[in-house]
Short mmCIF file of C-alpha atoms in Angstrom, two decimals:
data_model
loop_
_atom_site.label_atom_id
_atom_site.label_comp_id
_atom_site.label_asym_id
_atom_site.label_seq_id
_atom_site.Cartn_x
_atom_site.Cartn_y
_atom_site.Cartn_z
CA MET B 1 87.80 63.46 -19.08
CA CYS B 2 90.59 63.39 -21.93
CA ARG B 3 94.30 63.43 -21.74
CA VAL B 4 95.01 65.45 -25.57
CA ARG B 5 97.65 63.56 -26.86
CA ASN B 6 97.75 64.75 -30.80
CA LEU B 7 95.55 67.62 -32.25
CA TYR B 8 93.99 67.00 -35.91
CA ASN B 9 92.94 69.46 -38.44
CA GLU B 10 90.43 68.42 -40.95
CA HIS B 11 93.25 67.89 -43.59
CA ASN B 12 93.86 65.09 -40.96
CA GLN B 13 97.64 67.09 -40.20
CA GLN B 14 98.77 67.04 -36.37
CA ILE B 15 98.70 70.64 -35.21
CA GLY B 16 100.37 72.18 -31.60
CA GLU B 17 97.33 74.05 -30.60
CA ALA B 18 94.26 75.20 -31.78
CA PRO B 19 93.24 78.83 -31.76
CA PRO B 20 89.02 79.52 -31.67
CA SER B 21 87.10 78.21 -34.60
CA THR B 22 89.69 75.61 -35.49
CA PRO B 23 87.43 72.35 -36.36
CA VAL B 24 89.95 69.93 -34.66
CA GLU B 25 90.24 65.98 -33.77
CA VAL B 26 91.31 65.24 -30.70
CA ALA B 27 92.98 62.02 -29.43
CA GLY B 28 93.08 60.80 -26.00
CA TRP B 29 89.48 60.25 -24.93
CA LYS B 30 89.42 57.63 -21.75
CA GLU B 31 85.27 58.10 -22.79
CA ILE B 32 84.02 59.63 -26.07
CA PRO B 33 81.66 63.36 -25.51
CA ALA B 34 78.34 63.43 -27.07
CA ALA B 35 78.06 66.16 -29.75
CA GLY B 36 77.22 69.20 -28.16
CA GLU B 37 78.99 68.87 -24.65
CA LEU B 38 81.51 71.67 -23.52
CA ILE B 39 85.01 71.01 -23.27
CA LEU B 40 87.54 72.55 -21.09
CA GLU B 41 91.07 72.95 -21.38
CA VAL B 42 92.92 72.55 -17.50
CA GLU B 43 96.06 72.64 -16.17
CA SER B 44 96.28 69.43 -14.91
CA GLU B 45 94.43 65.98 -14.56
CA LYS B 46 94.32 67.05 -10.71
CA ARG B 47 92.07 70.21 -10.99
CA ALA B 48 89.93 68.77 -14.37
CA ARG B 49 89.25 65.46 -11.80
CA GLU B 50 88.06 68.18 -9.33
CA VAL B 51 85.62 70.25 -11.81
CA ILE B 52 83.95 67.02 -12.65
CA ASP B 53 83.30 66.33 -8.94
CA TRP B 54 82.39 70.12 -8.64
CA ARG B 55 79.80 69.78 -11.75
CA THR B 56 78.77 65.81 -10.60
CA GLN B 57 77.48 67.21 -7.51
CA ASN B 58 76.00 69.42 -8.95
CA GLU B 59 74.09 68.05 -11.18
CA LYS B 60 72.98 65.65 -8.33
CA GLU B 61 72.01 68.92 -5.93
CA GLU B 62 70.06 70.15 -8.48
CA ARG B 63 68.08 66.14 -9.57
CA LEU B 64 67.58 65.95 -5.42
CA LYS B 65 65.98 69.96 -5.40
CA GLN B 66 63.92 68.34 -8.81
CA ASP B 67 62.42 65.45 -6.62
CA ALA B 68 61.49 67.42 -3.74
CA VAL B 69 59.20 69.95 -5.22
CA VAL B 70 57.53 66.52 -6.88
CA ILE B 71 57.38 65.24 -3.71
CA GLU B 72 56.27 68.09 -2.08
CA LYS B 73 53.44 68.88 -4.83
CA LYS B 74 51.92 64.86 -3.99
CA ALA B 75 52.31 65.87 -0.28
CA GLN B 76 49.97 68.82 -0.77
CA GLU B 77 47.66 66.84 -3.19
CA GLN B 78 48.01 64.31 -0.41
CA HIS B 79 47.05 66.42 2.35
CA LYS B 80 44.16 68.25 0.61
CA ALA B 81 42.24 65.38 -0.30
CA HIS B 82 42.84 64.27 3.60
CA THR B 83 41.79 67.11 4.90
CA GLU B 84 38.88 67.44 2.22
CA LYS B 85 37.44 64.13 3.60
CA ARG B 86 37.82 65.02 7.34
CA LYS B 87 35.80 67.65 6.65
CA VAL B 88 33.35 65.65 4.83
CA ASN B 89 33.12 63.65 8.08
CA SER B 90 32.94 66.42 10.53
CA LEU B 91 29.50 66.42 9.28
CA LEU B 92 28.41 63.59 9.49
CA THR B 93 27.53 61.56 12.92
CA TRP B 94 29.82 58.48 14.67
CA LYS B 95 27.16 56.41 13.52
CA GLU B 96 26.87 57.79 9.78
CA ILE B 97 31.25 57.15 9.87
CA ARG B 98 31.05 54.14 10.80
CA MET B 99 28.57 52.64 8.12
CA ARG B 100 30.30 54.72 5.43
CA LYS B 101 33.60 52.84 6.22
CA ALA B 102 32.14 49.45 7.02
CA ALA B 103 30.78 49.89 2.99
CA GLU B 104 33.80 50.99 1.39
CA GLN B 105 35.74 48.29 3.31
CA MET B 106 33.90 45.49 3.06
CA LYS B 107 32.90 46.46 -1.18
CA LEU B 108 36.39 45.34 -2.08
CA GLY B 109 35.51 41.72 -1.02
CA LYS B 110 38.41 39.46 0.54
CA GLU B 111 40.66 39.08 -2.59
CA ASN B 112 41.00 42.58 -2.36
CA VAL B 113 41.74 43.47 1.09
CA LYS B 114 45.77 43.46 0.96
CA SER B 115 47.43 46.99 0.79
CA ASP B 116 50.74 48.02 0.23
CA HIS B 117 50.69 50.70 2.66
CA PRO B 118 50.52 50.60 6.38
CA GLU B 119 47.28 49.91 7.71
CA LEU B 120 45.15 49.37 11.15
CA ASN B 121 41.81 48.10 10.73
CA ILE B 122 39.68 47.76 14.26
CA VAL B 123 36.31 46.59 15.08
CA LEU B 124 35.62 48.48 17.87
CA LYS B 125 32.91 47.15 20.92
CA GLY B 126 31.60 49.39 23.95
CA ASP B 127 29.47 49.01 26.99
CA VAL B 128 27.58 52.24 25.98
CA ASP B 129 27.06 54.90 22.90
CA GLY B 130 28.21 57.18 24.58
CA SER B 131 31.93 55.55 25.66
CA VAL B 132 31.43 54.38 21.78
CA GLU B 133 30.97 57.28 20.60
CA ALA B 134 34.05 59.59 22.66
CA ILE B 135 36.54 56.47 21.53
CA LEU B 136 35.76 57.66 17.76
CA ASP B 137 36.19 61.29 18.85
CA ALA B 138 39.57 60.69 19.93
CA MET B 139 40.68 58.33 17.80
CA ALA B 140 39.24 61.54 14.55
CA THR B 141 42.14 63.18 15.83
CA TYR B 142 44.09 60.62 14.44
CA ASP B 143 45.58 63.16 11.49
CA SER B 144 48.77 60.61 9.81
CA ASP B 145 49.83 59.19 6.44
CA GLN B 146 53.01 57.38 7.91
CA CYS B 147 50.19 54.32 8.64
CA THR B 148 46.22 54.38 7.73
CA LEU B 149 43.57 53.49 10.51
CA ASP B 150 40.14 52.18 10.08
CA VAL B 151 37.29 51.74 12.10
CA LEU B 152 35.49 48.50 9.91
CA HIS B 153 33.01 47.78 12.72
CA CYS B 154 31.87 49.01 15.89
CA GLY B 155 28.82 48.98 18.31
CA VAL B 156 27.41 48.39 21.40
CA GLY B 157 27.78 45.01 23.52
CA VAL B 158 29.72 41.83 23.85
CA VAL B 159 32.38 41.06 21.85
CA SER B 160 31.35 37.86 19.21
CA ASP B 161 32.67 35.45 16.78
CA LYS B 162 31.33 37.83 14.25
CA ASP B 163 33.56 40.75 15.64
CA VAL B 164 36.72 38.37 15.67
CA GLU B 165 36.09 37.17 11.71
CA ILE B 166 35.58 40.86 10.68
CA ALA B 167 39.05 41.43 12.17
CA SER B 168 40.54 38.53 10.68
CA THR B 169 39.18 39.09 7.00
CA PHE B 170 40.69 43.26 7.24
CA ASP B 171 44.40 41.82 8.96
CA GLY B 172 43.08 43.71 11.98
CA ILE B 173 42.22 43.50 15.86
CA VAL B 174 39.78 44.07 18.22
CA VAL B 175 39.19 46.49 20.82
CA ALA B 176 36.85 45.64 23.64
CA PHE B 177 35.74 48.81 25.83
CA ASN B 178 34.38 47.58 29.62
CA VAL B 179 32.41 44.90 27.44
CA VAL B 180 33.07 40.81 27.96
CA VAL B 181 34.50 38.87 25.20
CA SER B 182 32.52 35.11 24.19
CA SER B 183 34.68 32.08 25.42
CA SER B 184 33.90 31.17 21.75
CA ALA B 185 35.31 34.77 20.38
CA GLU B 186 38.01 34.16 22.75
CA THR B 187 38.87 30.39 21.16
CA LEU B 188 38.21 31.68 17.79
CA ALA B 189 40.52 34.25 17.54
CA ASN B 190 43.45 32.21 19.15
CA LYS B 191 42.78 30.21 16.59
CA LEU B 192 42.61 33.24 13.53
CA GLY B 193 45.91 34.94 15.40
CA VAL B 194 43.73 37.93 16.65
CA THR B 195 44.24 40.49 19.14
CA ILE B 196 41.40 40.99 21.00
CA GLN B 197 42.38 44.45 23.41
CA LYS B 198 40.48 44.80 26.54
CA HIS B 199 40.55 48.11 27.92
CA SER B 200 38.46 50.47 30.41
CA ILE B 201 40.36 53.66 30.24
CA ILE B 202 40.18 55.63 27.05
CA TYR B 203 43.73 57.63 27.09
CA LYS B 204 45.00 53.70 28.28
CA LEU B 205 43.29 52.71 24.80
CA ILE B 206 45.04 55.31 22.82
CA ASP B 207 48.09 54.20 23.79
CA ASP B 208 47.73 50.62 23.42
CA LEU B 209 46.84 51.84 19.14
CA LYS B 210 49.60 53.65 18.63
CA GLU B 211 52.23 51.26 20.19
CA GLU B 212 50.18 49.01 17.07
CA LEU B 213 50.35 51.81 14.75
CA ASN B 214 54.04 51.53 15.36
CA GLU B 215 54.58 47.66 15.17
CA ARG B 216 52.61 47.63 11.62
CA LEU B 217 55.09 50.96 10.45
CA PRO B 218 58.26 49.01 8.59
CA PRO B 219 62.00 50.38 9.90
CA VAL B 220 64.18 52.79 7.98
CA GLU B 221 66.80 52.15 6.24
CA GLU B 222 69.63 54.58 7.25
CA VAL B 223 72.65 53.99 5.49
CA SER B 224 76.22 55.25 7.34
CA VAL B 225 79.85 55.39 4.85
CA LEU B 226 82.24 54.27 7.61
CA GLY B 227 85.18 54.86 4.83
CA GLU B 228 86.38 55.05 1.57
CA ALA B 229 89.50 54.06 -0.75
CA THR B 230 90.82 54.49 -4.21
CA VAL B 231 92.08 51.40 -6.26
CA LEU B 232 95.61 51.82 -6.95
CA GLN B 233 96.73 49.00 -8.24
CA PRO B 234 95.11 46.23 -9.05
CA PHE B 235 96.78 41.88 -9.95
CA THR B 236 95.91 38.94 -9.94
CA ILE B 237 96.68 35.30 -7.24
CA SER B 238 96.18 31.95 -7.74
CA VAL B 239 94.57 30.44 -4.71
CA GLY B 240 94.59 26.41 -5.39
CA LYS B 241 93.25 26.03 -9.18
CA ARG B 242 91.37 29.53 -8.94
CA LYS B 243 92.09 33.19 -10.29
CA VAL B 244 91.69 35.62 -7.36
CA HIS B 245 90.99 39.50 -8.46
CA VAL B 246 92.57 41.59 -5.44
CA ALA B 247 92.31 45.42 -5.44
CA GLY B 248 95.41 46.98 -4.46
CA CYS B 249 93.96 50.14 -2.33
CA ARG B 250 94.84 52.99 -0.44
CA VAL B 251 91.78 54.43 2.35
CA ASN B 252 91.33 58.24 1.81
CA LYS B 253 88.43 58.45 4.37
CA GLY B 254 87.34 56.78 7.46
CA SER B 255 87.99 52.69 8.02
CA LEU B 256 86.98 49.81 5.94
CA LYS B 257 85.12 47.16 7.56
CA ILE B 258 85.77 43.27 6.94
CA GLY B 259 81.52 41.73 7.73
CA GLN B 260 80.14 45.89 7.11
CA GLN B 261 79.05 46.04 2.89
CA PHE B 262 80.47 47.03 0.37
CA LYS B 263 80.24 48.71 -2.86
CA VAL B 264 82.24 49.25 -5.93
CA VAL B 265 81.79 52.60 -7.86
CA ARG B 266 83.23 53.67 -11.02
CA ASN B 267 82.67 56.66 -13.59
CA GLN B 268 79.59 57.92 -11.45
CA ASP B 269 78.34 54.30 -11.81
CA THR B 270 77.54 51.38 -8.72
CA VAL B 271 79.18 48.47 -10.53
CA TYR B 272 79.23 46.13 -7.32
CA GLU B 273 77.41 45.47 -4.08
CA GLY B 274 78.12 42.89 -1.35
CA GLN B 275 81.30 42.04 1.20
CA VAL B 276 84.63 40.84 0.36
CA THR B 277 85.98 37.94 2.00
CA SER B 278 89.53 38.84 1.88
CA LEU B 279 91.05 42.58 3.45
CA LYS B 280 95.21 42.52 3.52
CA HIS B 281 97.19 44.62 5.13
CA HIS B 282 100.66 43.53 3.96
CA LYS B 283 100.11 40.42 4.02
CA ASP B 284 98.73 40.01 7.31
CA ASP B 285 94.47 39.56 7.61
CA VAL B 286 92.84 42.69 9.27
CA LYS B 287 90.09 43.11 10.22
CA SER B 288 89.77 46.84 9.19
CA VAL B 289 92.18 49.10 7.88
CA LYS B 290 92.68 53.11 8.93
CA LYS B 291 93.19 56.72 7.19
CA ASP B 292 96.09 56.95 4.96
CA MET B 293 96.54 52.65 5.33
CA GLU B 294 97.04 50.38 1.94
CA CYS B 295 95.36 47.32 1.69
CA GLY B 296 94.21 44.39 -0.48
CA LEU B 297 90.57 43.48 -1.19
CA SER B 298 89.02 40.28 -2.34
CA PHE B 299 85.38 40.50 -3.34
CA LYS B 300 82.57 38.18 -2.80
CA GLU B 301 81.86 37.95 -6.48
CA ASN B 302 85.57 37.70 -7.66
CA ILE B 303 85.17 41.05 -9.45
CA GLU B 304 87.69 43.26 -11.42
CA CYS B 305 88.62 46.92 -10.15
CA VAL B 306 90.46 49.06 -11.83
CA ASN B 307 92.41 51.91 -11.43
CA GLY B 308 90.93 54.95 -10.25
CA ASP B 309 87.35 52.93 -8.77
CA VAL B 310 86.52 53.73 -5.36
CA ILE B 311 85.44 51.58 -2.57
CA ILE B 312 82.68 52.22 -0.15
CA CYS B 313 82.67 50.66 2.94
CA TYR B 314 79.46 51.08 4.61
CA GLU B 315 76.82 49.77 7.12
CA VAL B 316 73.01 49.44 7.33
CA SER B 317 70.84 51.03 10.38
CA HIS B 318 66.50 49.59 10.44
CA ILE B 319 65.95 52.44 12.65
CA PRO B 320 61.83 51.95 14.00
CA GLN B 321 59.39 54.41 12.81
CA LYS B 322 57.15 56.14 15.20
CA ILE B 323 53.47 57.18 15.06
CA ASN B 324 53.07 61.58 15.66
CA TRP B 325 49.69 61.43 16.93
CA GLU B 326 48.70 64.04 19.46
CA LEU B 327 45.16 63.90 20.74
CA GLY B 328 44.17 67.54 20.68
CA PHE B 329 42.73 68.10 23.84
#
């Protein structure tokens, strides 16, 4: 943005106006524009800021649209790959699927079993083949990319030490359906911190798996803007031998609250993000200031604000995620 102070022609002579096709040198720029940028003349600085804000918002929306297209494309590719994998698995027996999954996991080796993506690995033991197959059929309805669900090993009979060791290696759990757990396996599970779920009803088993999957999901951060202020007059005060920078502000939206998170935005860039150490209204320490009130802020890192900086007060909430899993029968 520029408040035009002087115009100079190609002979370095000051002129009052520049008609079309006249090359001029413009004095008064706050930031020098890049070659080729379009320059618009408006009637006031307020109008210029409105135009800049409008264009900036349009650019953000355009970037968001482009990002959304890329994200959608990647999601479609992942869904296609997942659908093809399930189509192949649908042609296999549960024993073949179990052997494939076990082989894929085991060949990674112990040093590579950790993944950044949430996952739940299961060792499944049942009383009879029919029970195991019914549970695998129910688990085959799981179709979510939020958290990977894999069966490391499944079989019939008592839960043994080996089952616990496999679950421990892959940070998994043991699911026992209508079978007992050997005393040595119980002791080993307690030692290694492996969960053993015992069930006799399939839908209860699935409900517990849902809860286990939910616990593996990281919470989603949700940012809520509480208030916004503009710096009108920065100044410095002395606290003992230390100089402290203070931002004199007016609250434009919502309210500013001490103890919440703050960020300072200058020319669309965030120059500080953190907490404030002091919030004053006139000379009084206050916990919050509301819209249209003036206040003084000092920040934890003692940064120096400038006129026009925007100060945003916000809070971050951590929202638990939930798995979307419908059995479909």
